[in-house]
Amino acid sequence: MEKSPFIEKAKRLIIGKPHALHDNRIFQRLSLIAFFAWVGLGADGLSSCCYGPQEAFLALGGHIYLSIFVAFATVLTILVISASYSQIVEVFPTGGGGYVVASKLLSPNLGMVAGCALLIDYVLTITVSIASGADAIFSLLPWHFHAFKLVFAMVVVIILMVMNMRGVKESVLPLVPIFLIFLGTHVFIILYALATKLPSLPALAGATAKDIHTTASTLGYWGMALLVLRAYSMGAGTYTGLEAVSNGIDMLREPKVDTAKKTMTYMAISLSFIVLGIMVAYLLYQVTLVPGKTLNAVMFEHVTAPWKRDLRYIFISVTLFSEAMLLFVAAQTGFLGGPKVLASMATDRWLPAKFSTLSD
């Protein structure tokens, strides 16, 4: 059946001209160096500090000072996971995601289960990241605007779909400035919070010791341990995205293994610092949840309270906007990594073979 010229023109207008799939140079143009991989693939991990620490902190209820243990356990987990994936990319240099590792080292059936779980995870990555990004944006707006939050999130999904149809690299490059703004504003606010509250650190240590004693006397040591573990598990969204590099190694610039390991290092260091810094800032400023705002937004308001009104508003707006945009970049992980898992599963005949081929 002959395609309509109008449909063809509309397709070219939206997603661009078809790539020459037999031209080897296309993979050079669309492949990612470590920095761009950090933005495109690592943003999922880094952006999780916008919702992971919040969930862990809130799960502790009134025992907020126990969050320091959750923070250090989270950092340790990030480093262990990153080191593990750095080893995986050496063993599986053509792509060592959960599906490939489980299939090769355990059994094909377990690999299939891992692959299905990853596909669900990527869909959830897109939904949670975009929903959290919408939360960050709407934290700046009056309550009556929140009725439009769902529509806003749906529009973002459609925009990301079109960008990805145009090509991998084109979907990452425009977001590099946002990534750098996010990194700069969050590192600054953490260092500023620590510097302004430096005299309060001894009091923080004393309050933590008191909270441990109080919690142990009311819940017992096992109860306190379970409370900390529950908060730790509620903040497990912090680790999402750390697997994206090994899943998408085939889109990295040569030498792929070195590029992947550099990307993992960037991710581990940046995520560990920001997560730990945010949770300590929550404690130092006694942050509590305000309806219609994220916990990060409330923390930014507390930290910048002494500033001039205009400067304070501009900084908070830029910071929350960068959070939202980075969360939208994080949704990219689902669009970038999901098809890679689909292709691997299709090659092994768990899915139709069509998923293993490139389109125009």
Short mmCIF file of C-alpha atoms in Angstrom, two decimals:
data_model
loop_
_atom_site.label_atom_id
_atom_site.label_comp_id
_atom_site.label_asym_id
_atom_site.label_seq_id
_atom_site.Cartn_x
_atom_site.Cartn_y
_atom_site.Cartn_z
CA MET A 1 0.00 0.00 0.00
CA GLU A 2 1.47 3.35 -1.06
CA LYS A 3 2.06 5.81 1.74
CA SER A 4 0.36 9.19 1.62
CA PRO A 5 2.76 12.04 0.65
CA PHE A 6 1.17 14.16 3.37
CA ILE A 7 1.92 11.51 6.04
CA GLU A 8 5.50 11.19 4.81
CA LYS A 9 6.01 14.97 4.92
CA ALA A 10 4.53 15.17 8.40
CA LYS A 11 6.80 12.33 9.57
CA ARG A 12 9.91 14.06 8.19
CA LEU A 13 8.87 17.36 9.77
CA ILE A 14 8.48 15.78 13.22
CA ILE A 15 11.30 13.22 13.40
CA GLY A 16 13.60 14.40 10.62
CA LYS A 17 15.14 12.66 7.63
CA PRO A 18 15.98 8.94 7.88
CA HIS A 19 19.52 8.01 8.89
CA ALA A 20 21.63 5.92 6.54
CA LEU A 21 21.76 2.75 8.62
CA HIS A 22 24.63 1.22 6.61
CA ASP A 23 26.84 4.28 7.12
CA ASN A 24 29.29 3.47 9.95
CA ARG A 25 29.80 7.18 10.64
CA ILE A 26 26.30 7.43 12.08
CA PHE A 27 27.41 5.55 15.21
CA GLN A 28 30.28 8.00 15.68
CA ARG A 29 27.92 10.95 15.41
CA LEU A 30 25.32 9.50 17.73
CA SER A 31 27.63 7.84 20.27
CA LEU A 32 28.30 9.51 23.62
CA ILE A 33 31.55 10.44 25.34
CA ALA A 34 31.72 10.03 29.13
CA PHE A 35 30.44 13.53 29.87
CA PHE A 36 27.41 13.22 27.57
CA ALA A 37 26.77 9.72 28.93
CA TRP A 38 26.83 11.23 32.42
CA VAL A 39 24.15 13.66 31.26
CA GLY A 40 22.03 11.27 29.20
CA LEU A 41 22.41 8.05 31.18
CA GLY A 42 23.65 9.29 34.56
CA ALA A 43 20.99 11.94 34.96
CA ASP A 44 18.55 9.25 36.09
CA GLY A 45 20.77 8.45 39.06
CA LEU A 46 21.62 12.06 39.90
CA SER A 47 18.05 13.30 39.59
CA SER A 48 16.86 10.67 42.07
CA CYS A 49 18.16 12.94 44.84
CA CYS A 50 15.04 15.01 44.12
CA TYR A 51 12.75 12.31 45.53
CA GLY A 52 14.82 9.52 47.15
CA PRO A 53 16.10 11.45 50.20
CA GLN A 54 12.66 12.98 50.71
CA GLU A 55 10.96 9.58 50.95
CA ALA A 56 13.62 8.22 53.31
CA PHE A 57 13.44 11.31 55.54
CA LEU A 58 9.64 11.29 55.77
CA ALA A 59 9.56 7.54 56.52
CA LEU A 60 11.32 8.19 59.85
CA GLY A 61 8.37 10.16 61.19
CA GLY A 62 9.42 12.03 64.31
CA HIS A 63 12.80 10.31 64.54
CA ILE A 64 14.42 12.54 61.93
CA TYR A 65 17.91 12.43 63.42
CA LEU A 66 18.20 8.76 62.53
CA SER A 67 18.31 9.94 58.91
CA ILE A 68 22.05 10.44 59.25
CA PHE A 69 22.45 6.66 59.38
CA VAL A 70 20.19 6.27 56.38
CA ALA A 71 22.27 8.88 54.53
CA PHE A 72 25.58 7.11 55.15
CA ALA A 73 24.05 3.70 54.30
CA THR A 74 22.74 5.20 51.06
CA VAL A 75 26.16 6.57 50.12
CA LEU A 76 27.78 3.21 50.87
CA THR A 77 25.20 1.45 48.71
CA ILE A 78 25.78 3.87 45.82
CA LEU A 79 29.53 3.21 45.93
CA VAL A 80 29.08 -0.58 46.09
CA ILE A 81 26.60 -0.62 43.19
CA SER A 82 28.81 1.64 41.08
CA ALA A 83 31.89 -0.49 41.74
CA SER A 84 29.91 -3.62 40.85
CA TYR A 85 28.73 -2.19 37.55
CA SER A 86 32.27 -1.05 36.73
CA GLN A 87 33.31 -4.70 37.02
CA ILE A 88 30.32 -5.85 34.98
CA VAL A 89 31.20 -3.63 32.01
CA GLU A 90 34.66 -5.23 31.96
CA VAL A 91 33.20 -8.74 31.83
CA PHE A 92 30.43 -7.76 29.38
CA PRO A 93 31.96 -5.03 27.19
CA THR A 94 29.18 -5.34 24.61
CA GLY A 95 26.50 -4.56 27.20
CA GLY A 96 26.24 -5.94 30.70
CA GLY A 97 22.83 -5.03 31.98
CA GLY A 98 20.81 -7.19 34.32
CA TYR A 99 19.34 -9.18 31.45
CA VAL A 100 22.69 -10.17 29.92
CA VAL A 101 24.34 -10.89 33.26
CA ALA A 102 21.48 -13.07 34.52
CA SER A 103 21.22 -14.91 31.18
CA LYS A 104 24.94 -15.67 30.92
CA LEU A 105 25.85 -16.31 34.56
CA LEU A 106 22.59 -17.84 35.90
CA SER A 107 20.15 -19.17 33.29
CA PRO A 108 18.24 -17.90 30.22
CA ASN A 109 14.92 -18.18 32.07
CA LEU A 110 16.16 -16.04 34.95
CA GLY A 111 17.57 -13.64 32.39
CA MET A 112 14.13 -13.33 30.84
CA VAL A 113 12.67 -12.47 34.24
CA ALA A 114 15.41 -9.89 34.79
CA GLY A 115 14.75 -8.43 31.35
CA CYS A 116 11.02 -8.09 32.00
CA ALA A 117 11.76 -6.43 35.34
CA LEU A 118 14.10 -3.97 33.62
CA LEU A 119 11.48 -3.08 31.03
CA ILE A 120 8.96 -2.37 33.81
CA ASP A 121 11.65 -0.40 35.64
CA TYR A 122 12.31 1.78 32.60
CA VAL A 123 8.62 2.55 32.22
CA LEU A 124 8.48 3.47 35.91
CA THR A 125 11.63 5.57 35.51
CA ILE A 126 9.89 7.64 32.86
CA THR A 127 6.68 8.04 34.87
CA VAL A 128 8.28 8.75 38.27
CA SER A 129 10.87 11.15 36.84
CA ILE A 130 8.32 13.16 34.88
CA ALA A 131 5.87 13.18 37.81
CA SER A 132 8.62 14.37 40.18
CA GLY A 133 9.70 16.99 37.66
CA ALA A 134 6.13 18.26 37.53
CA ASP A 135 6.11 18.38 41.34
CA ALA A 136 9.25 20.54 41.29
CA ILE A 137 7.79 22.97 38.73
CA PHE A 138 4.44 23.24 40.49
CA SER A 139 6.17 23.86 43.85
CA LEU A 140 6.70 27.37 42.46
CA LEU A 141 3.04 27.88 41.58
CA PRO A 142 -0.05 28.65 43.68
CA TRP A 143 -2.20 25.71 44.73
CA HIS A 144 -5.00 26.32 42.20
CA PHE A 145 -2.57 25.68 39.32
CA HIS A 146 -1.98 22.10 40.50
CA ALA A 147 -5.07 20.93 38.63
CA PHE A 148 -3.02 21.23 35.42
CA LYS A 149 -0.12 19.09 36.67
CA LEU A 150 -1.22 15.88 34.93
CA VAL A 151 -1.72 17.62 31.57
CA PHE A 152 1.72 19.19 31.91
CA ALA A 153 3.33 15.80 32.57
CA MET A 154 1.61 14.25 29.55
CA VAL A 155 2.91 17.04 27.29
CA VAL A 156 6.47 16.38 28.53
CA VAL A 157 6.12 12.68 27.66
CA ILE A 158 5.09 13.56 24.10
CA ILE A 159 7.98 16.02 23.68
CA LEU A 160 10.54 13.44 24.84
CA MET A 161 9.08 10.85 22.46
CA VAL A 162 9.56 13.21 19.50
CA MET A 163 13.10 14.16 20.56
CA ASN A 164 14.11 10.51 20.76
CA MET A 165 12.68 9.78 17.34
CA ARG A 166 15.02 12.43 15.97
CA GLY A 167 18.13 10.72 17.44
CA VAL A 168 20.00 9.90 20.64
CA LYS A 169 22.61 12.64 20.62
CA GLU A 170 20.15 15.33 19.65
CA SER A 171 18.07 14.46 22.71
CA VAL A 172 21.01 14.92 25.10
CA LEU A 173 22.93 17.96 23.83
CA PRO A 174 20.24 20.61 24.47
CA LEU A 175 20.01 19.50 28.11
CA VAL A 176 23.70 19.85 29.01
CA PRO A 177 23.31 23.46 30.30
CA ILE A 178 20.40 22.39 32.51
CA PHE A 179 22.50 19.54 33.90
CA LEU A 180 25.35 21.91 34.76
CA ILE A 181 22.95 24.41 36.35
CA PHE A 182 21.45 21.63 38.48
CA LEU A 183 24.89 20.49 39.59
CA GLY A 184 26.09 24.02 40.34
CA THR A 185 23.01 25.17 42.27
CA HIS A 186 22.79 22.00 44.39
CA VAL A 187 26.48 21.87 45.23
CA PHE A 188 26.33 25.57 46.14
CA ILE A 189 23.23 25.29 48.35
CA ILE A 190 24.68 22.27 50.18
CA LEU A 191 28.00 23.99 50.85
CA TYR A 192 26.22 27.21 51.83
CA ALA A 193 23.91 25.35 54.21
CA LEU A 194 26.84 23.57 55.85
CA ALA A 195 28.85 26.79 56.13
CA THR A 196 26.03 28.83 57.69
CA LYS A 197 25.10 26.07 60.12
CA LEU A 198 28.65 25.00 60.97
CA PRO A 199 28.33 26.12 64.62
CA SER A 200 25.23 23.89 64.89
CA LEU A 201 27.05 20.66 64.03
CA PRO A 202 27.94 19.81 67.67
CA ALA A 203 24.28 20.35 68.61
CA LEU A 204 23.28 18.10 65.73
CA ALA A 205 25.52 15.35 67.05
CA GLY A 206 23.98 15.75 70.51
CA ALA A 207 20.43 15.69 69.13
CA THR A 208 21.25 12.54 67.16
CA ALA A 209 22.55 10.79 70.28
CA LYS A 210 19.44 11.85 72.19
CA ASP A 211 17.16 10.61 69.39
CA ILE A 212 18.96 7.24 69.40
CA HIS A 213 18.45 6.91 73.16
CA THR A 214 14.78 7.96 72.98
CA THR A 215 13.98 5.68 70.05
CA ALA A 216 15.76 2.72 71.64
CA SER A 217 13.88 3.20 74.90
CA THR A 218 10.49 3.36 73.18
CA LEU A 219 10.92 0.92 70.27
CA GLY A 220 13.87 -1.13 71.45
CA TYR A 221 17.08 -1.57 69.46
CA TRP A 222 15.45 -4.03 67.05
CA GLY A 223 12.55 -1.64 66.51
CA MET A 224 14.96 1.22 65.87
CA ALA A 225 16.92 -0.92 63.40
CA LEU A 226 13.74 -1.85 61.56
CA LEU A 227 12.70 1.81 61.42
CA VAL A 228 16.05 2.79 59.88
CA LEU A 229 15.88 -0.13 57.44
CA ARG A 230 12.35 0.83 56.39
CA ALA A 231 13.46 4.42 55.74
CA TYR A 232 16.47 3.09 53.84
CA SER A 233 14.21 0.96 51.66
CA MET A 234 11.75 3.82 51.09
CA GLY A 235 14.64 5.89 49.76
CA ALA A 236 15.78 3.10 47.44
CA GLY A 237 14.67 5.16 44.47
CA THR A 238 17.99 6.93 44.96
CA TYR A 239 19.75 4.01 43.30
CA THR A 240 17.67 3.98 40.16
CA GLY A 241 19.62 4.73 37.03
CA LEU A 242 22.96 3.36 38.19
CA GLU A 243 22.42 0.37 35.88
CA ALA A 244 21.80 2.52 32.81
CA VAL A 245 25.45 2.70 31.76
CA SER A 246 25.92 -1.06 31.57
CA ASN A 247 22.59 -1.44 29.79
CA GLY A 248 23.45 1.23 27.21
CA ILE A 249 27.18 0.62 26.77
CA ASP A 250 26.80 0.11 23.02
CA MET A 251 25.92 3.79 22.57
CA LEU A 252 29.15 4.96 24.27
CA ARG A 253 32.23 6.27 22.49
CA GLU A 254 35.24 3.98 22.03
CA PRO A 255 36.93 2.67 24.10
CA LYS A 256 33.54 1.76 25.51
CA VAL A 257 34.73 0.11 28.74
CA ASP A 258 36.86 3.10 29.76
CA THR A 259 34.06 5.50 28.86
CA ALA A 260 31.58 3.45 30.90
CA LYS A 261 33.86 3.32 33.96
CA LYS A 262 34.46 7.07 33.82
CA THR A 263 30.73 7.66 33.60
CA MET A 264 30.12 5.40 36.62
CA THR A 265 32.75 7.33 38.60
CA TYR A 266 31.12 10.67 37.75
CA MET A 267 27.72 9.30 38.77
CA ALA A 268 28.88 7.76 42.06
CA ILE A 269 30.76 10.84 43.29
CA SER A 270 28.12 13.41 42.32
CA LEU A 271 25.15 11.40 43.58
CA SER A 272 26.83 10.49 46.90
CA PHE A 273 27.77 14.10 47.65
CA ILE A 274 24.35 15.57 46.81
CA VAL A 275 22.31 12.89 48.60
CA LEU A 276 24.38 13.14 51.79
CA GLY A 277 24.39 16.95 51.63
CA ILE A 278 20.63 17.21 51.14
CA MET A 279 19.80 14.89 54.04
CA VAL A 280 22.17 16.74 56.37
CA ALA A 281 20.60 20.05 55.25
CA TYR A 282 17.15 18.63 56.06
CA LEU A 283 18.37 18.03 59.61
CA LEU A 284 20.19 21.32 60.05
CA TYR A 285 17.13 23.33 59.00
CA GLN A 286 14.47 21.08 60.60
CA VAL A 287 12.63 20.75 57.29
CA THR A 288 9.01 19.56 57.33
CA LEU A 289 6.71 18.77 54.42
CA VAL A 290 4.48 21.59 53.15
CA PRO A 291 1.43 20.67 51.00
CA GLY A 292 2.01 21.41 47.31
CA LYS A 293 5.80 21.60 47.67
CA THR A 294 8.63 19.10 47.55
CA LEU A 295 10.87 18.73 50.60
CA ASN A 296 13.76 20.10 48.55
CA ALA A 297 11.73 23.23 47.75
CA VAL A 298 11.02 23.75 51.45
CA MET A 299 14.69 23.25 52.28
CA PHE A 300 15.75 25.81 49.65
CA GLU A 301 13.32 28.33 51.16
CA HIS A 302 14.73 27.77 54.65
CA VAL A 303 18.37 28.05 53.56
CA THR A 304 17.82 31.23 51.53
CA ALA A 305 15.50 32.90 54.08
CA PRO A 306 18.05 35.64 55.01
CA TRP A 307 18.57 36.65 51.36
CA LYS A 308 16.93 39.58 49.61
CA ARG A 309 13.49 38.69 48.30
CA ASP A 310 14.25 39.02 44.58
CA LEU A 311 17.54 37.12 44.78
CA ARG A 312 15.90 34.41 46.85
CA TYR A 313 13.03 33.99 44.38
CA ILE A 314 15.35 33.85 41.37
CA PHE A 315 17.66 31.27 42.95
CA ILE A 316 14.85 28.98 44.12
CA SER A 317 13.12 29.24 40.74
CA VAL A 318 16.29 28.41 38.81
CA THR A 319 17.14 25.54 41.17
CA LEU A 320 13.69 23.94 41.03
CA PHE A 321 13.50 24.44 37.27
CA SER A 322 16.86 22.70 36.89
CA GLU A 323 15.56 19.87 39.08
CA ALA A 324 12.52 19.48 36.86
CA MET A 325 14.57 19.55 33.68
CA LEU A 326 17.08 17.02 35.04
CA LEU A 327 14.22 14.74 36.01
CA PHE A 328 13.02 15.00 32.42
CA VAL A 329 16.54 14.06 31.32
CA ALA A 330 16.26 11.12 33.70
CA ALA A 331 13.18 10.01 31.82
CA GLN A 332 15.57 9.79 28.87
CA THR A 333 17.10 6.73 30.53
CA GLY A 334 13.91 4.82 29.87
CA PHE A 335 13.88 5.90 26.24
CA LEU A 336 17.59 5.11 25.80
CA GLY A 337 17.94 1.95 27.87
CA GLY A 338 14.58 0.31 27.27
CA PRO A 339 15.10 -0.36 23.55
CA LYS A 340 18.52 -1.87 24.31
CA VAL A 341 16.96 -4.46 26.61
CA LEU A 342 14.22 -5.08 24.05
CA ALA A 343 16.86 -5.65 21.35
CA SER A 344 18.83 -8.11 23.49
CA MET A 345 15.69 -10.07 24.41
CA ALA A 346 14.56 -10.08 20.77
CA THR A 347 17.94 -11.47 19.67
CA ASP A 348 17.40 -14.36 22.09
CA ARG A 349 13.85 -14.83 20.75
CA TRP A 350 12.04 -13.82 23.91
CA LEU A 351 10.42 -11.06 21.85
CA PRO A 352 9.66 -10.60 18.12
CA ALA A 353 12.88 -10.29 16.09
CA LYS A 354 11.71 -6.91 14.79
CA PHE A 355 12.78 -5.33 18.09
CA SER A 356 16.44 -6.21 17.38
CA THR A 357 16.65 -4.13 14.18
CA LEU A 358 17.19 -0.41 13.66
CA SER A 359 14.56 1.72 11.98
CA ASP A 360 15.19 4.84 9.92
#
